[in-house]
Each structure stands twice: as C-alpha cells, then as structure tokens.
Amino acid sequence: MVATTLNTSKSEEIFAGAQKLMPGGVSSPVRAFKSVGGQPIVFDRVKGAYIWDVDGNQYIDYVGTWGPAICGHAHPEVLNSLKEVLEKGTSFGAPCVLENILAEMVIDAVPSIEMVRFVNSGTEACMAVLRLMRAFTGRDKVIKFEGCYHGHADMFLVKAGSGVATLGLPDSPGVPKSVTSNTLTAPYNDLEAVKQLFADNPDQISGVILEPVVGNSGFITPDAGFLEGLRMITQENGALLVFDEVMTGFRIAYGGAQEKFNVTPDLTTLGKIIGGGLPVGAYGGRRDIMSMVAPSGPMYQAGTLSGNPLAMTAGIKTLELLHKPGTYEQLDKITKRLANGLLAVAKETGHAICGGQLSAMFGIFFNQGPVHNYDDAKKSDLTKFSKFHRGMLERGIYLAPSQFEAGFTSLAHTEEDIDKTLAAAKEVMSMI
Ligand code: HOZ
C-alpha cells in the first residue's frame, strides 16, 4: 500500500454522514471509490483543470465531472452566460429560443443528426433511442456490446460497463428477464459475432447500439474496419446503427467519433458536453426516424425539465468555445503528451501497461495488452491500479476511481500540469 499522507479528515467526516443518508453515501456508484479502496474525496470547488476538496487539497483533475468539463471547470464565459439567463428563471416547461440555437449547433456539427430531441441525461437519451429503434423497425431485439454502458435503463443492464463493471456486478436484480431477453450481446470489435446474431435472429433485431470509442470499460478504440463493418451489416439486415456518443460527442472531434471515423449511424445519443456541466442529454438522427417521436409521431417520450434555459445556455456557450479554431489540435497535443508519457514512465519502471488516447479522451490498463474488448480489459491488474490511483491522489492527481473508466482532459490542462502528472506517475510506479 502506498503510504497515506493526505489530510482528508473533513472529507471523511462528511462522507461518514453521507453514508447514513444516501445508499453508499453517493448519488452515483462509481464515485464511491469502492473498487480502489479508501474513501471518496468530497469536493468544495472546481476551476479550470483543478479541483479543491473540503480539506483544502488541490488536485489536477482528469475526470472533468465525467466528461462535460472539456473547456475547463467553471469557465468564466459559461458562468457569465448562466448568470444572465438565471435572472429570467430556471425552467419554463415551454418552448424557448435557446433550444433552437443548441439544436441548430448540434445538427450542424454531428453528421448523422437531422433532427434532435433534448432530454436530461445520457441514460434518458439511450432509453428513448431504444424505444425509437423498436418503433421504427417494428422489431424488439437490440445488439449491444459487452462492457459498453448506455445508462441504467433495464434493457441495457446486460454485461454493462461503467459502475456495473467497476463493482463487478454482472447484471442487476430488479431487471426482469422478460426485458433483457431482447438484449443480445457480442464482444466489442467482433464483427463475426454480430453477423451470427443477425443470422440467428432473422428480422427480429431493431439495430446495434455501441460506444464508437469505448469509455466505460476503460478506453478502447475500434479496430480498423469495425465501425464500417457494423454500418454494412445493419444496412444488409434492415436494422439501425446507433452511436452512443454521450462520452465521445464533441470530445473525439467537434462532430464526434462519427466525424473522426467517417461512419454515419442512423441515430446518435449525446450528453455530458452538450450540457456544459448541467444535466442534459439528447438523441437525434435521420429526419424520417425522428419524425416518429411525439408529438410529430406516435412514439411517446417527454420531460418536464427538458430543454430548460440554463442547460441550453451552458451547452451553447461550451460548443461556441469548442468551435474556435485550434481547440481540437490543442486537446490532442496535450492528451498525447499525457498518454505517451504514462506509457513511457511505465516502461521505465518495468510495468506492463497499454493504452492510448484519441483527442481529449485517454486510458491506460495495467495489462500487457492489446485490449480489444471488455474481456481483455478484465485481465488488468486491478490491485496495481488501486495502488496507482491512491498514489496519484496522494500527489494531487485526481483520476477516475476505476480501471474501467476513461480519463478526460480539457482546454485548461497545461503542459506543466501534464509534466507534474508524469513526475507523480514516475514516483508512484517506482513504488508499486
Ligand atoms: N456513469 C458515469 C461514468 N461512466 C458517471 C459516474 C458518476 O458520476 O459517478
């Protein structure tokens, strides 16, 4: 165990109180630090690339509130716009022009999206998109990939990633078998398995949904031809292809992974970045499919807070900042420095690790590699990851508390931040 020198007494006290009030003391499981040991850090404030805990410790943050903070936390332009809009109220439950503005920005940016519906989270977006897949095709089954996470709706809690993988819970009680019997799974990057599922379930599969770059089993990239192959197989079988770009949207590129890999799905889900740190999700795609959504069409889906002015404002400002020339080059450069640096430090200190980055998303596995899918990711040395995580935390580096979550950088991270991170990693890797 890497020695504990960090004073987190206030965090511990608050978390002890939280455990009596909320299941596990948290509002979402991964952040409870269950898989890395120790107690979660209770935050007080965030700014740029940094977070401060309630004991006054400062950390360089590579979680970025799990993705939204791509411009850096509490960006002054985002905050100023929010302050202005706040004066007009927090929710209308009625149309507002800000929805048009964000919708237009999303439609302009994301190749597959011709029409969009705003919701309040990535989970909601994925729930709705699945209903739409079924409504449009008249088929009930769906293919998802092992270790991919599409939120916590019943149909998706089958061999799921993120918190489910982190806590080692294969599936979840409370999810009826009758529901998950329509969820078919294949290993990520395995086109033959997908072809077989289509062959075994003729005219029954509504489509394939995936994270085009996986962030919820750790960071896993698609093999050459995988996304193109899925596009072809779905088309041949009259099924839909859906990219869950809740993590990758506006992160891998302004137009998401679909722009980067030049593969256009039929439908896309978004979240995180398009809300600039406020609760937002969205689903969108081909006009003929989206026209099925109520009140245009018969597929019902609704939400009181959907399209609320604050979330729309934070999203609009965040996309404006991201749309400036050079942002993605900057994100790529800084993240490459980090990922390559971590791989080099591991080599120098004799650890078998693999990993990489794409734009502002990265990950390493304590695993010889290569990692093509969740089964490969599971071969990682989780004890070593925990020690690494703790050692980094002690040195003021906040990483996702799970081997099965990707890391995120932002426009606020500097070369100096990366170099401090690498120096800390060298110290820790020399000790574990
Ligand atoms: N499901 C998200 C991570 N992939 C959020 C986790 C959290 O906020 O605790």
mmCIF file of C-alpha atoms and ligand atoms in Angstrom, residues 26-32 63 65-66 123 149 151 161-163 211 215-216 247 272 401 404-406 408, ligand 1:
data_model
loop_
_atom_site.group_PDB
_atom_site.id
_atom_site.type_symbol
_atom_site.label_atom_id
_atom_site.label_comp_id
_atom_site.label_asym_id
_atom_site.label_seq_id
_atom_site.Cartn_x
_atom_site.Cartn_y
_atom_site.Cartn_z
ATOM 1 C CA VAL A 26 -23.196 8.845 -3.016
ATOM 2 C CA SER A 27 -25.589 9.862 -5.769
ATOM 3 C CA SER A 28 -23.887 7.599 -8.361
ATOM 4 C CA PRO A 29 -21.913 4.417 -7.653
ATOM 5 C CA VAL A 30 -18.513 4.788 -9.368
ATOM 6 C CA ARG A 31 -17.594 7.877 -7.384
ATOM 7 C CA ALA A 32 -17.752 5.902 -4.109
ATOM 8 C CA VAL A 63 -12.305 13.188 -14.551
ATOM 9 C CA THR A 65 -17.118 15.721 -13.996
ATOM 10 C CA TRP A 66 -17.034 12.565 -16.156
ATOM 11 C CA THR A 123 -29.446 7.459 -19.639
ATOM 12 C CA TYR A 149 -22.573 1.281 -20.972
ATOM 13 C CA GLY A 151 -27.102 4.228 -18.880
ATOM 14 C CA GLY A 161 -19.622 -1.292 -18.284
ATOM 15 C CA SER A 162 -19.005 1.722 -16.014
ATOM 16 C CA GLY A 163 -20.245 1.247 -12.429
ATOM 17 C CA GLU A 211 -19.931 3.436 -27.899
ATOM 18 C CA GLY A 215 -15.007 4.779 -22.389
ATOM 19 C CA ASN A 216 -16.933 2.604 -19.958
ATOM 20 C CA MET A 247 -18.856 10.458 -23.945
ATOM 21 C CA LYS A 272 -22.254 15.448 -20.961
ATOM 22 C CA PRO A 401 -11.546 5.738 -9.388
ATOM 23 C CA PHE A 404 -12.969 0.624 -16.236
ATOM 24 C CA GLU A 405 -13.460 4.343 -16.877
ATOM 25 C CA ALA A 406 -11.712 6.505 -19.476
ATOM 26 C CA PHE A 408 -10.640 13.163 -19.778
HETATM 27 N N1 HOZ B 1 -21.651 6.707 -15.441
HETATM 28 C C1 HOZ B 1 -20.715 7.783 -15.367
HETATM 29 C C2 HOZ B 1 -19.334 7.274 -15.574
HETATM 30 N N2 HOZ B 1 -19.166 6.494 -16.732
HETATM 31 C C3 HOZ B 1 -20.896 8.650 -14.127
HETATM 32 C C4 HOZ B 1 -20.335 8.166 -12.860
HETATM 33 C C5 HOZ B 1 -20.565 9.084 -11.664
HETATM 34 O O1 HOZ B 1 -20.909 10.251 -11.801
HETATM 35 O O2 HOZ B 1 -20.369 8.597 -10.568
#
